[in-house]
Tab-separated table of N, CA, C and O in Angstrom:
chain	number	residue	atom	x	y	z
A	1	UNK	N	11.051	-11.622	5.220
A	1	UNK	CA	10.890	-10.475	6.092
A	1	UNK	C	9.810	-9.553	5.508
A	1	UNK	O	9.837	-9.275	4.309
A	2	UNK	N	8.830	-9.056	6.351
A	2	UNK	CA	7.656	-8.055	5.527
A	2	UNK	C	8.163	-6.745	5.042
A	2	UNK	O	7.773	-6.041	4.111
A	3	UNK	N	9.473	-6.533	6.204
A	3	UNK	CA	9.433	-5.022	5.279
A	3	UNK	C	10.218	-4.911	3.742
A	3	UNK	O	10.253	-3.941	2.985
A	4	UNK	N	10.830	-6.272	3.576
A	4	UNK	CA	11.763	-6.843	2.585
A	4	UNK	C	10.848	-6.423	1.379
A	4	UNK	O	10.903	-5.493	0.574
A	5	UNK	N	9.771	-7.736	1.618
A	5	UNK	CA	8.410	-7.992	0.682
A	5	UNK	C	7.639	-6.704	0.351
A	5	UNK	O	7.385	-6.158	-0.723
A	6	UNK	N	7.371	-6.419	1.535
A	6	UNK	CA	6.777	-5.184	1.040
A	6	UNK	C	7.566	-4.174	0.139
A	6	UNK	O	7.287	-4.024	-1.051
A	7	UNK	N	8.691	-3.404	0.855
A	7	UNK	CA	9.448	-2.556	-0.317
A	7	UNK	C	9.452	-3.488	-1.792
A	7	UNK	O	8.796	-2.828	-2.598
A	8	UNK	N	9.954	-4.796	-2.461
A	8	UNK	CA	9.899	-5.521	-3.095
A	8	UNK	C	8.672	-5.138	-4.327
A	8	UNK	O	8.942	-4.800	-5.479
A	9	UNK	N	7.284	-5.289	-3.752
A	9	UNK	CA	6.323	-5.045	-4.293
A	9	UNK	C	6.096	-3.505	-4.504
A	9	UNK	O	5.743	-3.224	-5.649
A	10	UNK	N	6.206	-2.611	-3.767
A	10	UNK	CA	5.995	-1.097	-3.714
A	10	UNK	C	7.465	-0.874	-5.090
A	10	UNK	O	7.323	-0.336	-6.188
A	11	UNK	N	8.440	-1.335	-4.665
A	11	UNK	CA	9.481	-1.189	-5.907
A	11	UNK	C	9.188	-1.200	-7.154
A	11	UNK	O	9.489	-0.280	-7.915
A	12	UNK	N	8.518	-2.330	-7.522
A	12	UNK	CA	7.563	-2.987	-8.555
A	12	UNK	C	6.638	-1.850	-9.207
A	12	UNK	O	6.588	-1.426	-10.362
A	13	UNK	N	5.866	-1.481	-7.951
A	13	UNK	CA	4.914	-0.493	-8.652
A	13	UNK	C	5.723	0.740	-9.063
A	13	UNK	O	5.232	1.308	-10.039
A	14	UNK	N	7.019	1.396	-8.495
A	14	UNK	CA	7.174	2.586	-8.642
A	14	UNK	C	8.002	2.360	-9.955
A	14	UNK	O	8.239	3.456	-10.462
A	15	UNK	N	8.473	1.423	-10.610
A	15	UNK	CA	9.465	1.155	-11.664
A	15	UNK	C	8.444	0.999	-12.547
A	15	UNK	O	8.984	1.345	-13.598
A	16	UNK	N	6.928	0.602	-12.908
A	16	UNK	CA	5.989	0.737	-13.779
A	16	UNK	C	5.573	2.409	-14.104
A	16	UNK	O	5.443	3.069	-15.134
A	17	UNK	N	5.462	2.657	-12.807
A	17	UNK	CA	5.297	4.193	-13.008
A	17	UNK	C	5.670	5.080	-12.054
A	17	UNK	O	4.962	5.708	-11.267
A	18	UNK	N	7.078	5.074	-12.224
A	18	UNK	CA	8.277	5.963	-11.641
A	18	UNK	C	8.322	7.628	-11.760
A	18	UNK	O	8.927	8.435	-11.054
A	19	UNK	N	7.338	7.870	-13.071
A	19	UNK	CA	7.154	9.143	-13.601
A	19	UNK	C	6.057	10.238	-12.556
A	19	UNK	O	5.932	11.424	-12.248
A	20	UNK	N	5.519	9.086	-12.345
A	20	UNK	CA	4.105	9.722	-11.081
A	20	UNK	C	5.075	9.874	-9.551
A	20	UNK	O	4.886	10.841	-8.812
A	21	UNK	N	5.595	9.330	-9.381
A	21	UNK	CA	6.408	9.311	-7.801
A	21	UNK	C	7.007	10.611	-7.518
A	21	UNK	O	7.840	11.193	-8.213
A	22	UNK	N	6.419	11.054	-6.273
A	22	UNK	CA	7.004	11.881	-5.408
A	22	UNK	C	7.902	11.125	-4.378
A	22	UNK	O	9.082	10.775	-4.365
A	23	UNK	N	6.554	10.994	-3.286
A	23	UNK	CA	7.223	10.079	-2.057
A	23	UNK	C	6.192	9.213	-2.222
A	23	UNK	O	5.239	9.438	-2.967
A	24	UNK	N	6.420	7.610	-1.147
A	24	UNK	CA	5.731	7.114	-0.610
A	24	UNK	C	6.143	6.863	0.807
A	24	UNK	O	7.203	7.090	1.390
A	25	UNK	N	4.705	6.187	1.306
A	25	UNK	CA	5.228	6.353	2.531
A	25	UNK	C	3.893	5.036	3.049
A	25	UNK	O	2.745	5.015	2.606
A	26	UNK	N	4.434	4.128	3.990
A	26	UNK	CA	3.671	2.670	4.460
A	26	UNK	C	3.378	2.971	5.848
A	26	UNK	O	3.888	3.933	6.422
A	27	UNK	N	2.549	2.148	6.410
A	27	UNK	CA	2.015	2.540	8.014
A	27	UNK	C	1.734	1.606	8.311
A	27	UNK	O	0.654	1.326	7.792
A	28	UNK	N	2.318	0.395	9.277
A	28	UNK	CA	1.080	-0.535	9.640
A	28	UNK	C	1.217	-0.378	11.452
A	28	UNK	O	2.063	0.097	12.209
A	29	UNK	N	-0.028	-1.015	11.608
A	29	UNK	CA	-0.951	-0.872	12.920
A	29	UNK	C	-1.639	-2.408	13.286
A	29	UNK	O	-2.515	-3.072	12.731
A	30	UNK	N	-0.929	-2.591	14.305
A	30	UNK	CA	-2.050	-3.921	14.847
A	30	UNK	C	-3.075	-2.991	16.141
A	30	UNK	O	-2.991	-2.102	16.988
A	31	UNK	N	-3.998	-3.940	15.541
A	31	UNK	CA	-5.290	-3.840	16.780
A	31	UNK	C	-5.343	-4.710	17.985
A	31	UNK	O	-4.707	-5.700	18.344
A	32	UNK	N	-6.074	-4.183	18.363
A	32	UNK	CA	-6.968	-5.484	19.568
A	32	UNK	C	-6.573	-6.832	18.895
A	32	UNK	O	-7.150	-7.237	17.886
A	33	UNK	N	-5.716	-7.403	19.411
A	33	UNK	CA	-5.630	-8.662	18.819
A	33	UNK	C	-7.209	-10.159	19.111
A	33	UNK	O	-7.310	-11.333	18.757
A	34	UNK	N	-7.982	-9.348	19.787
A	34	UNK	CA	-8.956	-10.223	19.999
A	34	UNK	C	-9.980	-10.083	18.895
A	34	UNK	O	-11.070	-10.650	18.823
A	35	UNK	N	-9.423	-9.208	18.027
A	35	UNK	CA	-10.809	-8.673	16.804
A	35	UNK	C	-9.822	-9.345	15.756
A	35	UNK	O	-8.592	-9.323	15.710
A	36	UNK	N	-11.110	-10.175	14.620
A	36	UNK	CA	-10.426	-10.647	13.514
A	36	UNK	C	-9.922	-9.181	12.745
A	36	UNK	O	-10.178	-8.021	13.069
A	37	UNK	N	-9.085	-9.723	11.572
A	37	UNK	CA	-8.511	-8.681	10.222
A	37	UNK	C	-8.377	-7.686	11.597
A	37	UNK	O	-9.298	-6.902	11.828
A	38	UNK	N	-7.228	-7.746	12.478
A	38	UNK	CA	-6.454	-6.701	13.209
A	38	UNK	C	-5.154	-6.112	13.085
A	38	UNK	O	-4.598	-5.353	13.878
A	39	UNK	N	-4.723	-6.573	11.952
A	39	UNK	CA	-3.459	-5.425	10.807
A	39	UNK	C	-3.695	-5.257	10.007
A	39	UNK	O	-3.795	-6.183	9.202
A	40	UNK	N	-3.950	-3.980	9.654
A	40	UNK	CA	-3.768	-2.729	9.264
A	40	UNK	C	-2.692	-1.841	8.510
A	40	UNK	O	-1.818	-1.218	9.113
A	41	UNK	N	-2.817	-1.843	7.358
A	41	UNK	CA	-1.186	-1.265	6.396
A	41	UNK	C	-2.371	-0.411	5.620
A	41	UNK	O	-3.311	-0.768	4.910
A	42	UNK	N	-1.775	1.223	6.197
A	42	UNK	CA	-1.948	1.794	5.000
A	42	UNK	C	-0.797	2.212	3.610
A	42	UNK	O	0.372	2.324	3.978
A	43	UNK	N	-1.011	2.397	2.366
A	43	UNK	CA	-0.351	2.863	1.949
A	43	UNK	C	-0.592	4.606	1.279
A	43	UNK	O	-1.653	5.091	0.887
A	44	UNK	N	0.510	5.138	1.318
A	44	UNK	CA	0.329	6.840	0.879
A	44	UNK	C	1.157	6.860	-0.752
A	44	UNK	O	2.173	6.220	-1.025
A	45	UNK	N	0.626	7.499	-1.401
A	45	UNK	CA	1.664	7.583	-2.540
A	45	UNK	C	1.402	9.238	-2.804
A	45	UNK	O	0.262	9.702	-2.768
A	46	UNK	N	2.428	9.950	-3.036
A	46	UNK	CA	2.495	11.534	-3.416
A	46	UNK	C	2.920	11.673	-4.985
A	46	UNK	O	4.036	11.497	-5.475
A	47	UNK	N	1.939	11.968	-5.502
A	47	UNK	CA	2.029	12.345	-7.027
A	47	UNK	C	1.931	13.873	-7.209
A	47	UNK	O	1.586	14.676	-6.341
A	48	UNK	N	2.338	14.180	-8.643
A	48	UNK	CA	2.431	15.528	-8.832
A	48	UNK	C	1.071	15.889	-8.340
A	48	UNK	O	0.356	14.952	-8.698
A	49	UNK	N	0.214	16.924	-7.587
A	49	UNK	CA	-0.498	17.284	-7.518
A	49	UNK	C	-2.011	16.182	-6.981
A	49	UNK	O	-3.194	16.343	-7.281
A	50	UNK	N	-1.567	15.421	-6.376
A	50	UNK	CA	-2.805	14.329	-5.993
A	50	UNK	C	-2.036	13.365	-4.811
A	50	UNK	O	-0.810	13.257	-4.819
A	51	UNK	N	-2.586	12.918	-4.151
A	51	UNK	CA	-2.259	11.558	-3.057
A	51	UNK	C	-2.772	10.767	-3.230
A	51	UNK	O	-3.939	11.118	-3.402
A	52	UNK	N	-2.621	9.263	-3.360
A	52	UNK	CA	-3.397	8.112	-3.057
A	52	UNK	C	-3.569	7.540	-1.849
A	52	UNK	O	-2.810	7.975	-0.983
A	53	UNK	N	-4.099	6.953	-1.617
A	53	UNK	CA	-4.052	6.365	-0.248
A	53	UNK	C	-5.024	5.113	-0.602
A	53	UNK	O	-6.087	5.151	-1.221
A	54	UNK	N	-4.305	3.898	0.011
A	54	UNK	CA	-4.965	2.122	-0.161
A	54	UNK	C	-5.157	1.945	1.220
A	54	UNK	O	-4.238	2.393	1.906
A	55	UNK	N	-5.667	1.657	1.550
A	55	UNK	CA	-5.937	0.972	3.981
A	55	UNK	C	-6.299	-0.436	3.534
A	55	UNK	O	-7.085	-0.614	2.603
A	56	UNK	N	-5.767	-1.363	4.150
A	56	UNK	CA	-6.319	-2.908	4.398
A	56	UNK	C	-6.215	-3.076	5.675
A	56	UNK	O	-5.385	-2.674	6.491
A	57	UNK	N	-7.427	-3.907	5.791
A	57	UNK	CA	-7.779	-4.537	7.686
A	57	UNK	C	-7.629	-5.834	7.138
A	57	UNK	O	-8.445	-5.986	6.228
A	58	UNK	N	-6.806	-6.990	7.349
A	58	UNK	CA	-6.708	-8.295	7.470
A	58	UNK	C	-6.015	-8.969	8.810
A	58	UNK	O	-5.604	-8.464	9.855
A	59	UNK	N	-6.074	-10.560	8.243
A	59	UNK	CA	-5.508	-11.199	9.371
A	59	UNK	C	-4.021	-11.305	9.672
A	59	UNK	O	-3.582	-11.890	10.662
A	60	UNK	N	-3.211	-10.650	8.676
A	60	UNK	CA	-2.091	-10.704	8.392
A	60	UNK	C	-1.262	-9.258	8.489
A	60	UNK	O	-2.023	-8.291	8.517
A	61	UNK	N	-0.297	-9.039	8.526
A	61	UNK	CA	0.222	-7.789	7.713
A	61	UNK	C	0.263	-8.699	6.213
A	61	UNK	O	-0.512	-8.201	5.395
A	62	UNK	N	0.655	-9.346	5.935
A	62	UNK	CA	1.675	-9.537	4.933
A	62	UNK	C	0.239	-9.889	3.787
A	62	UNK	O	0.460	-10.023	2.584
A	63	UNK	N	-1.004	-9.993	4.281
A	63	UNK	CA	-2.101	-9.765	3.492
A	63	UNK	C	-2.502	-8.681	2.971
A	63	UNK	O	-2.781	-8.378	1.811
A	64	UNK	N	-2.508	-7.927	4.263
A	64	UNK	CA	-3.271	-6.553	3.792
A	64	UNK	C	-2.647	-5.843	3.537
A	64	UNK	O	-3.160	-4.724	3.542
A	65	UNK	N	-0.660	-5.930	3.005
A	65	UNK	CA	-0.060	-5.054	2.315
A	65	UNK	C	-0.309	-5.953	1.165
A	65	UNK	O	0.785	-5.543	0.777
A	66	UNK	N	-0.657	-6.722	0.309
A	66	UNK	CA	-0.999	-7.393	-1.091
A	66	UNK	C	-2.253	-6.644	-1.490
A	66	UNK	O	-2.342	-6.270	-2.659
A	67	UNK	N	-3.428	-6.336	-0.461
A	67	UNK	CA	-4.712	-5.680	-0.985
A	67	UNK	C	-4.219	-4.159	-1.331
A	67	UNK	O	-4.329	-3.496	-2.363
A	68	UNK	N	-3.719	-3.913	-0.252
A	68	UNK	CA	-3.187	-2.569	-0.442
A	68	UNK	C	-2.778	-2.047	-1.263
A	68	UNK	O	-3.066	-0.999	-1.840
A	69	UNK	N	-1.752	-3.072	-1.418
A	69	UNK	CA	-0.769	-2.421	-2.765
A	69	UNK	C	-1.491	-2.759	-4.061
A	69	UNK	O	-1.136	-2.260	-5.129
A	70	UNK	N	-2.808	-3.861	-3.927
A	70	UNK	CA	-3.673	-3.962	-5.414
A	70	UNK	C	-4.728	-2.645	-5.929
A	70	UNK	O	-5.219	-2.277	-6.996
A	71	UNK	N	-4.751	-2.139	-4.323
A	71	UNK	CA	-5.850	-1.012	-4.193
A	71	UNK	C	-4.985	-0.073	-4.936
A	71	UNK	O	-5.457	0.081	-6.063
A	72	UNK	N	-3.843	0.658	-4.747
A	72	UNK	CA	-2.518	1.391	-5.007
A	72	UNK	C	-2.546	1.259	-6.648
A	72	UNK	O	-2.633	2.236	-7.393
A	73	UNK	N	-2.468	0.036	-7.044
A	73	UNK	CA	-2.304	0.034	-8.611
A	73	UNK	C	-3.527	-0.078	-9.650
A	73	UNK	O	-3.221	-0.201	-10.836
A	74	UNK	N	-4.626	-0.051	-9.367
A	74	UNK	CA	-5.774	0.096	-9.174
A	74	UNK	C	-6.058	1.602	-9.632
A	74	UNK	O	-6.528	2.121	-10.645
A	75	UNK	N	-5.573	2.043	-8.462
A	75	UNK	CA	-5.434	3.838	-8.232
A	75	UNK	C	-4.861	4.310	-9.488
A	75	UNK	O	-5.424	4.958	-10.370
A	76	UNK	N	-3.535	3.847	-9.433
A	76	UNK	CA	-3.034	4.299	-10.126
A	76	UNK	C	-3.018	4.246	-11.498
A	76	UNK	O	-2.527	5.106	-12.229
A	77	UNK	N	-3.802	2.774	-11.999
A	77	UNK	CA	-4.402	2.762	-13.134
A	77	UNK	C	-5.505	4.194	-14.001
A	77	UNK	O	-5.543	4.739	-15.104
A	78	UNK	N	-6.204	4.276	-12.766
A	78	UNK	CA	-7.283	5.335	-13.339
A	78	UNK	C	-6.518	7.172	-13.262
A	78	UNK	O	-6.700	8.173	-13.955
A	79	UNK	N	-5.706	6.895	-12.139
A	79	UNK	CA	-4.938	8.143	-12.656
A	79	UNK	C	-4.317	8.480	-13.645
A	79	UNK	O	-4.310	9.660	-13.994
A	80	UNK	N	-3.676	7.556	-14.297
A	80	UNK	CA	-3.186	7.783	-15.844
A	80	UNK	C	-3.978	7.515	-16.549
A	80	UNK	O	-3.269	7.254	-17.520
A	81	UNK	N	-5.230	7.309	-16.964
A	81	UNK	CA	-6.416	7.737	-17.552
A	81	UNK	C	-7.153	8.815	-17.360
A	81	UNK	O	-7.259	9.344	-18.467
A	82	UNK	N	-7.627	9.331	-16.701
A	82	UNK	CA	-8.134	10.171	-16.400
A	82	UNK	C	-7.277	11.625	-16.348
A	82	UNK	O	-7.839	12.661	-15.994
């Protein structure tokens, strides 16, 4: 089930760094199904004092919540550096 998978993976990230979490919050959107990469998952994450935000356009949901959520940890890499 995607929303299974998805929470699954978003779980993942927030138990690495649970300390940064406010809220999150997922969005997906299909398009024109006649246009390729027509779902759409954004993700939001609320940290003390900052938001992230990841968007993927693929052919899938269940793709472009994997980019998403790579974009997300990514993010969140350089936020605890910086």
């Amino acid at each position: 089930d995607l929303m299974q998978q998805t929470e699954k993976m978003l779980n993942k990230i927030e138990d690495k760094h649970h300390e940064l979490f406010e809220e999150a919050h997922i969005y997906f959107k299909e398009e024109d199904d006649r246009k390729e990469k027509n779902k759409t998952v954004k993700i939001l994450l609320e940290l003390p004092g900052h938001t992230l935000l990841a968007k993927s356009e693929e052919n899938t949901f269940e793709e472009a919540v994997h980019v998403a959520a790579a974009e997300i940890k990514q993010q969140l890499r350089q936020h605890e550096i910086g």
